mmCIF file of C-alpha atoms in Angstrom:
data_model
loop_
_atom_site.group_PDB
_atom_site.id
_atom_site.type_symbol
_atom_site.label_atom_id
_atom_site.label_comp_id
_atom_site.label_asym_id
_atom_site.label_seq_id
_atom_site.Cartn_x
_atom_site.Cartn_y
_atom_site.Cartn_z
ATOM 1 C CA MET A 1 210.047 41.414 167.671
ATOM 2 C CA LYS A 2 213.416 42.197 169.247
ATOM 3 C CA ASN A 3 215.146 42.360 165.850
ATOM 4 C CA ASP A 4 212.404 44.637 164.508
ATOM 5 C CA LYS A 5 212.960 47.015 167.420
ATOM 6 C CA MET A 6 216.697 47.091 166.697
ATOM 7 C CA LYS A 7 216.094 47.720 162.989
ATOM 8 C CA ASN A 8 214.005 50.780 163.809
ATOM 9 C CA GLN A 9 216.917 52.288 165.757
ATOM 10 C CA TYR A 10 218.887 53.059 162.606
ATOM 11 C CA ARG A 11 218.123 54.838 159.351
ATOM 12 C CA ILE A 12 219.582 53.408 156.158
ATOM 13 C CA ASN A 13 219.937 54.469 152.535
ATOM 14 C CA GLU A 14 216.975 56.630 151.374
ATOM 15 C CA GLN A 15 215.769 57.034 154.967
ATOM 16 C CA ILE A 16 218.768 59.331 155.567
ATOM 17 C CA ARG A 17 217.569 62.775 154.416
ATOM 18 C CA VAL A 18 220.288 65.160 155.537
ATOM 19 C CA ARG A 19 222.422 67.180 153.136
ATOM 20 C CA GLU A 20 225.748 65.531 154.004
ATOM 21 C CA VAL A 21 227.137 62.765 156.192
ATOM 22 C CA ARG A 22 230.462 61.699 157.663
ATOM 23 C CA ILE A 23 231.581 58.284 156.414
ATOM 24 C CA VAL A 24 233.781 56.365 158.864
ATOM 25 C CA GLY A 25 235.762 53.249 158.144
ATOM 26 C CA ASP A 26 239.110 51.556 158.616
ATOM 27 C CA GLY A 27 240.818 54.228 156.539
ATOM 28 C CA GLY A 28 239.514 57.134 158.613
ATOM 29 C CA SER A 29 236.558 59.450 157.975
ATOM 30 C CA THR A 30 235.387 61.875 155.334
ATOM 31 C CA VAL A 31 232.426 64.227 154.878
ATOM 32 C CA VAL A 32 230.524 63.811 151.617
ATOM 33 C CA PRO A 33 227.058 64.723 150.258
ATOM 34 C CA THR A 34 224.480 62.126 151.237
ATOM 35 C CA ARG A 35 223.676 61.326 147.593
ATOM 36 C CA GLN A 36 227.344 60.621 146.915
ATOM 37 C CA ALA A 37 227.508 58.388 150.014
ATOM 38 C CA MET A 38 224.541 56.334 148.761
ATOM 39 C CA ASP A 39 226.215 55.985 145.341
ATOM 40 C CA MET A 40 229.361 54.714 147.104
ATOM 41 C CA ALA A 41 227.278 52.159 149.015
ATOM 42 C CA ARG A 42 225.627 50.878 145.807
ATOM 43 C CA GLU A 43 228.991 50.559 144.080
ATOM 44 C CA GLN A 44 230.292 48.433 146.955
ATOM 45 C CA GLY A 45 227.112 46.362 147.191
ATOM 46 C CA VAL A 46 226.419 47.458 150.792
ATOM 47 C CA ASP A 47 224.153 49.866 152.676
ATOM 48 C CA LEU A 48 224.602 53.371 153.997
ATOM 49 C CA VAL A 49 223.869 52.997 157.732
ATOM 50 C CA GLU A 50 223.468 56.001 160.040
ATOM 51 C CA ILE A 51 225.126 55.092 163.346
ATOM 52 C CA SER A 52 225.250 58.506 165.051
ATOM 53 C CA PRO A 53 222.320 60.729 163.994
ATOM 54 C CA ASN A 54 223.026 63.494 166.551
ATOM 55 C CA ALA A 55 226.521 64.224 165.304
ATOM 56 C CA ASN A 56 227.123 67.181 162.986
ATOM 57 C CA PRO A 57 227.070 65.941 160.312
ATOM 58 C CA PRO A 58 225.511 62.536 161.118
ATOM 59 C CA VAL A 59 227.988 59.635 161.130
ATOM 60 C CA CYS A 60 227.406 56.707 158.764
ATOM 61 C CA ARG A 61 229.061 53.473 157.782
ATOM 62 C CA LEU A 62 229.194 51.628 154.486
ATOM 63 C CA ILE A 63 228.271 48.102 155.549
ATOM 64 C CA ASP A 64 225.783 45.325 154.870
ATOM 65 C CA TYR A 65 222.844 46.169 157.134
ATOM 66 C CA SER A 66 222.204 42.557 158.153
ATOM 67 C CA LYS A 67 225.867 42.190 159.114
ATOM 68 C CA PHE A 68 225.705 45.481 161.033
ATOM 69 C CA LEU A 69 222.671 44.317 163.050
ATOM 70 C CA TYR A 70 224.404 41.014 163.801
ATOM 71 C CA GLN A 71 227.484 42.862 165.095
ATOM 72 C CA GLN A 72 225.335 45.119 167.279
ATOM 73 C CA LYS A 73 223.432 42.163 168.726
ATOM 74 C CA LYS A 74 226.681 40.296 169.417
ATOM 75 C CA ARG A 75 228.185 43.350 171.139
ATOM 76 C CA GLN A 76 225.119 43.776 173.352
ATOM 77 C CA LYS A 77 225.262 40.111 174.327
ATOM 78 C CA GLU A 78 228.952 40.399 175.264
ATOM 79 C CA MET A 79 228.313 43.503 177.353
ATOM 80 C CA LYS A 80 225.441 41.801 179.136
ATOM 81 C CA ALA A 81 227.591 38.753 179.878
ATOM 82 C CA LYS A 82 230.262 40.991 181.468
ATOM 83 C CA GLN A 83 227.753 42.580 183.795
ATOM 84 C CA VAL A 84 227.868 40.882 187.195
ATOM 85 C CA LYS A 85 224.497 40.635 188.840
ATOM 86 C CA VAL A 86 224.947 41.132 192.568
ATOM 87 C CA GLU A 87 222.146 39.849 194.763
ATOM 88 C CA VAL A 88 221.526 40.713 198.398
ATOM 89 C CA LYS A 89 221.074 37.623 200.547
ATOM 90 C CA GLU A 90 219.426 37.905 203.952
ATOM 91 C CA ILE A 91 220.521 36.161 207.132
ATOM 92 C CA ARG A 92 218.135 36.451 210.086
ATOM 93 C CA PHE A 93 219.035 36.013 213.742
ATOM 94 C CA GLY A 94 217.205 36.194 217.015
ATOM 95 C CA PRO A 95 218.830 38.093 219.905
ATOM 96 C CA GLN A 96 219.538 34.770 221.635
ATOM 97 C CA THR A 97 220.538 32.598 218.675
ATOM 98 C CA ASP A 98 222.183 29.363 219.830
ATOM 99 C CA GLU A 99 225.655 28.315 218.674
ATOM 100 C CA HIS A 100 224.475 25.559 216.308
ATOM 101 C CA ASP A 101 222.101 27.908 214.485
ATOM 102 C CA TYR A 102 224.792 30.598 214.375
ATOM 103 C CA GLN A 103 227.335 28.264 212.738
ATOM 104 C CA PHE A 104 224.724 27.072 210.237
ATOM 105 C CA LYS A 105 223.964 30.639 209.143
ATOM 106 C CA LEU A 106 227.644 31.571 209.137
ATOM 107 C CA LYS A 107 228.293 28.748 206.663
ATOM 108 C CA HIS A 108 225.584 30.018 204.325
ATOM 109 C CA ALA A 109 226.872 33.582 204.560
ATOM 110 C CA LYS A 110 230.354 32.410 203.515
ATOM 111 C CA GLU A 111 228.844 30.686 200.474
ATOM 112 C CA PHE A 112 226.864 33.806 199.525
ATOM 113 C CA LEU A 113 229.949 36.026 199.720
ATOM 114 C CA GLU A 114 232.119 33.556 197.812
ATOM 115 C CA GLU A 115 229.511 33.610 195.025
ATOM 116 C CA GLY A 116 229.851 37.382 194.818
ATOM 117 C CA ASN A 117 226.602 38.281 196.570
ATOM 118 C CA LYS A 118 226.100 40.834 199.309
ATOM 119 C CA VAL A 119 224.811 39.780 202.721
ATOM 120 C CA ARG A 120 222.319 41.664 204.856
ATOM 121 C CA ALA A 121 222.331 40.142 208.314
ATOM 122 C CA TYR A 122 219.849 41.327 210.898
ATOM 123 C CA VAL A 123 218.627 40.565 214.384
ATOM 124 C CA PHE A 124 214.861 40.685 214.811
ATOM 125 C CA PHE A 125 213.623 41.804 218.208
ATOM 126 C CA ARG A 126 210.148 40.531 219.014
ATOM 127 C CA GLY A 127 208.227 42.127 221.887
ATOM 128 C CA ARG A 128 210.309 42.659 225.008
ATOM 129 C CA SER A 129 213.382 41.124 223.385
ATOM 130 C CA ILE A 130 214.283 44.685 222.315
ATOM 131 C CA LEU A 131 215.850 44.875 225.792
ATOM 132 C CA PHE A 132 218.613 42.625 224.403
ATOM 133 C CA LYS A 133 219.644 45.010 221.617
ATOM 134 C CA GLU A 134 223.211 45.199 222.975
ATOM 135 C CA GLN A 135 223.366 41.406 222.785
ATOM 136 C CA GLY A 136 222.154 41.576 219.196
ATOM 137 C CA GLU A 137 224.843 44.112 218.337
ATOM 138 C CA VAL A 138 227.543 41.877 219.821
ATOM 139 C CA LEU A 139 226.224 38.958 217.763
ATOM 140 C CA LEU A 140 226.392 40.965 214.502
ATOM 141 C CA LEU A 141 229.901 42.207 215.282
ATOM 142 C CA ARG A 142 231.019 38.642 215.910
ATOM 143 C CA PHE A 143 229.384 37.651 212.613
ATOM 144 C CA ALA A 144 231.319 40.353 210.753
ATOM 145 C CA ASN A 145 234.577 39.308 212.423
ATOM 146 C CA ASP A 146 234.070 35.636 211.521
ATOM 147 C CA LEU A 147 233.514 36.650 207.877
ATOM 148 C CA GLU A 148 236.454 39.048 207.542
ATOM 149 C CA GLU A 149 238.194 36.725 205.068
ATOM 150 C CA TYR A 150 235.156 36.664 202.799
ATOM 151 C CA GLY A 151 233.467 40.065 203.087
ATOM 152 C CA LYS A 152 233.974 43.648 204.150
ATOM 153 C CA VAL A 153 231.576 45.612 206.320
ATOM 154 C CA GLU A 154 229.630 48.242 204.381
ATOM 155 C CA SER A 155 227.823 49.592 207.438
ATOM 156 C CA MET A 156 228.096 48.839 211.128
ATOM 157 C CA PRO A 157 225.111 47.422 213.051
ATOM 158 C CA SER A 158 222.257 49.936 213.185
ATOM 159 C CA LEU A 159 218.791 49.644 214.690
ATOM 160 C CA GLU A 160 215.847 50.282 212.364
ATOM 161 C CA GLY A 161 212.557 49.727 214.142
ATOM 162 C CA LYS A 162 212.591 46.183 215.507
ATOM 163 C CA LYS A 163 215.552 45.085 213.374
ATOM 164 C CA MET A 164 219.268 45.675 213.703
ATOM 165 C CA PHE A 165 221.058 45.445 210.355
ATOM 166 C CA LEU A 166 224.618 44.686 209.275
ATOM 167 C CA TYR A 167 225.643 44.900 205.599
ATOM 168 C CA LEU A 168 228.549 42.946 204.104
ATOM 169 C CA ALA A 169 229.972 43.097 200.589
ATOM 170 C CA PRO A 170 232.119 40.358 199.024
ATOM 171 C CA LYS A 171 235.846 40.911 198.872
ATOM 172 C CA LYS A 172 237.473 40.853 195.459
ATOM 173 C CA ALA A 173 238.787 37.484 194.401
ATOM 174 C CA GLY A 174 242.323 36.844 195.537
ATOM 175 C CA VAL A 175 242.496 39.591 198.167
ATOM 176 C CA ALA A 176 240.956 37.784 201.111
ATOM 177 C CA LYS A 177 243.411 37.490 203.983
ATOM 178 C CA LYS A 178 244.250 34.049 205.261
ATOM 179 C CA SER A 179 243.490 33.322 208.885
ATOM 180 C CA GLN A 180 246.292 32.417 211.281
ATOM 181 C CA GLN A 181 244.874 28.898 211.456
ATOM 182 C CA ALA A 182 245.093 28.533 207.673
ATOM 183 C CA ARG A 183 248.678 29.839 207.643
ATOM 184 C CA ASP A 184 249.667 27.431 210.423
ATOM 185 C CA ARG A 185 248.098 24.517 208.551
ATOM 186 C CA GLU A 186 249.958 25.386 205.343
ATOM 187 C CA ALA A 187 253.253 25.672 207.230
ATOM 188 C CA SER A 188 252.655 22.287 208.861
ATOM 189 C CA GLU A 189 251.873 20.665 205.519
ATOM 190 C CA ALA A 190 254.985 22.172 203.933
ATOM 191 C CA GLU A 191 257.140 20.862 206.785
ATOM 192 C CA ALA A 192 255.618 17.376 206.442
ATOM 193 C CA LYS A 193 256.286 17.335 202.689
ATOM 194 C CA GLU A 194 259.910 18.379 203.256
ATOM 195 C CA THR A 195 260.308 15.551 205.769
ATOM 196 C CA VAL A 196 258.954 13.067 203.226
ATOM 197 C CA ARG A 197 261.345 14.365 200.573
ATOM 198 C CA GLN A 198 264.355 14.038 202.891
ATOM 199 C CA GLN A 199 263.396 10.503 203.918
ATOM 200 C CA VAL A 200 262.952 9.428 200.316
ATOM 201 C CA ASP A 201 266.356 10.913 199.382
ATOM 202 C CA GLU A 202 268.211 9.223 202.267
ATOM 203 C CA LYS A 203 269.626 5.768 201.682
ATOM 204 C CA PRO A 204 268.263 3.178 204.147
ATOM 205 C CA GLN A 205 270.824 1.612 206.497
ATOM 206 C CA GLY A 206 269.772 -1.961 205.764
ATOM 207 C CA GLY A 207 269.306 -1.470 202.058
ATOM 208 C CA GLY A 208 266.976 -3.502 199.900
ATOM 209 C CA LEU A 209 263.323 -3.228 198.925
ATOM 210 C CA LEU A 210 262.000 -3.955 202.426
ATOM 211 C CA ALA A 211 263.813 -0.987 203.958
ATOM 212 C CA ASN A 212 262.644 1.298 201.158
ATOM 213 C CA ALA A 213 259.059 0.185 201.650
ATOM 214 C CA LYS A 214 259.282 0.784 205.417
ATOM 215 C CA ILE A 215 260.584 4.357 205.006
ATOM 216 C CA SER A 216 257.957 5.191 202.371
ATOM 217 C CA ALA A 217 255.169 3.877 204.599
ATOM 218 C CA ASP A 218 256.443 5.808 207.637
ATOM 219 C CA ALA A 219 256.813 8.973 205.599
ATOM 220 C CA LEU A 220 253.297 8.743 204.138
ATOM 221 C CA LYS A 221 251.869 8.037 207.566
ATOM 222 C CA LYS A 222 253.574 11.151 208.958
ATOM 223 C CA LEU A 223 252.286 13.265 206.056
ATOM 224 C CA ASN A 224 248.720 12.098 206.622
ATOM 225 C CA ILE A 225 248.910 12.848 210.339
ATOM 226 C CA GLU A 226 250.350 16.329 209.789
ATOM 227 C CA SER A 227 247.758 17.199 207.130
ATOM 228 C CA GLU A 228 244.764 16.330 209.319
#
């Protein structure tokens, strides 16, 4: 059914009933009478395919029609594969969400953003809890701050009825800023590795296999401690 629909998109050979057409190919383009274009197609054992009917004159190609449809289908599939489908994931809070629940939802939000999805976080105020709207706003601002490495704020917290919304979009891959904690950890690991390298390069005072083994063990132990 899908192939039939695609076939009906293009006119070929005798279906093309204009006076002249523009033939395009690797060698350029030329305008010829339609009858002459169909004779050229028969001589080459291919079809005259109209690819741009609204042009003046209409644009055609000399190509096997089955091959042409295959190329069109392949191109559509490639274009569809390049399209990134962005979903909007929701994270719901209460105005007095406890720390454990907050961390649990923060973890999921990080995963959503890393996958390229948007996040819509909101605080739902039930009944008299609307009195805590300032508390809800503080919670959403903290949420945005904790996710600054993974997403950027599209709109600041805003109250809509009984819900206060915050919208986050994923940052482009490779542009997320590292936190100070991450930078400190990397610096510590680099220092530990340099210490290991220096200890391995130094000759042990006592010499022999036992001394070498002792230095290697001490160095590995130090590396493990620094990396934790």
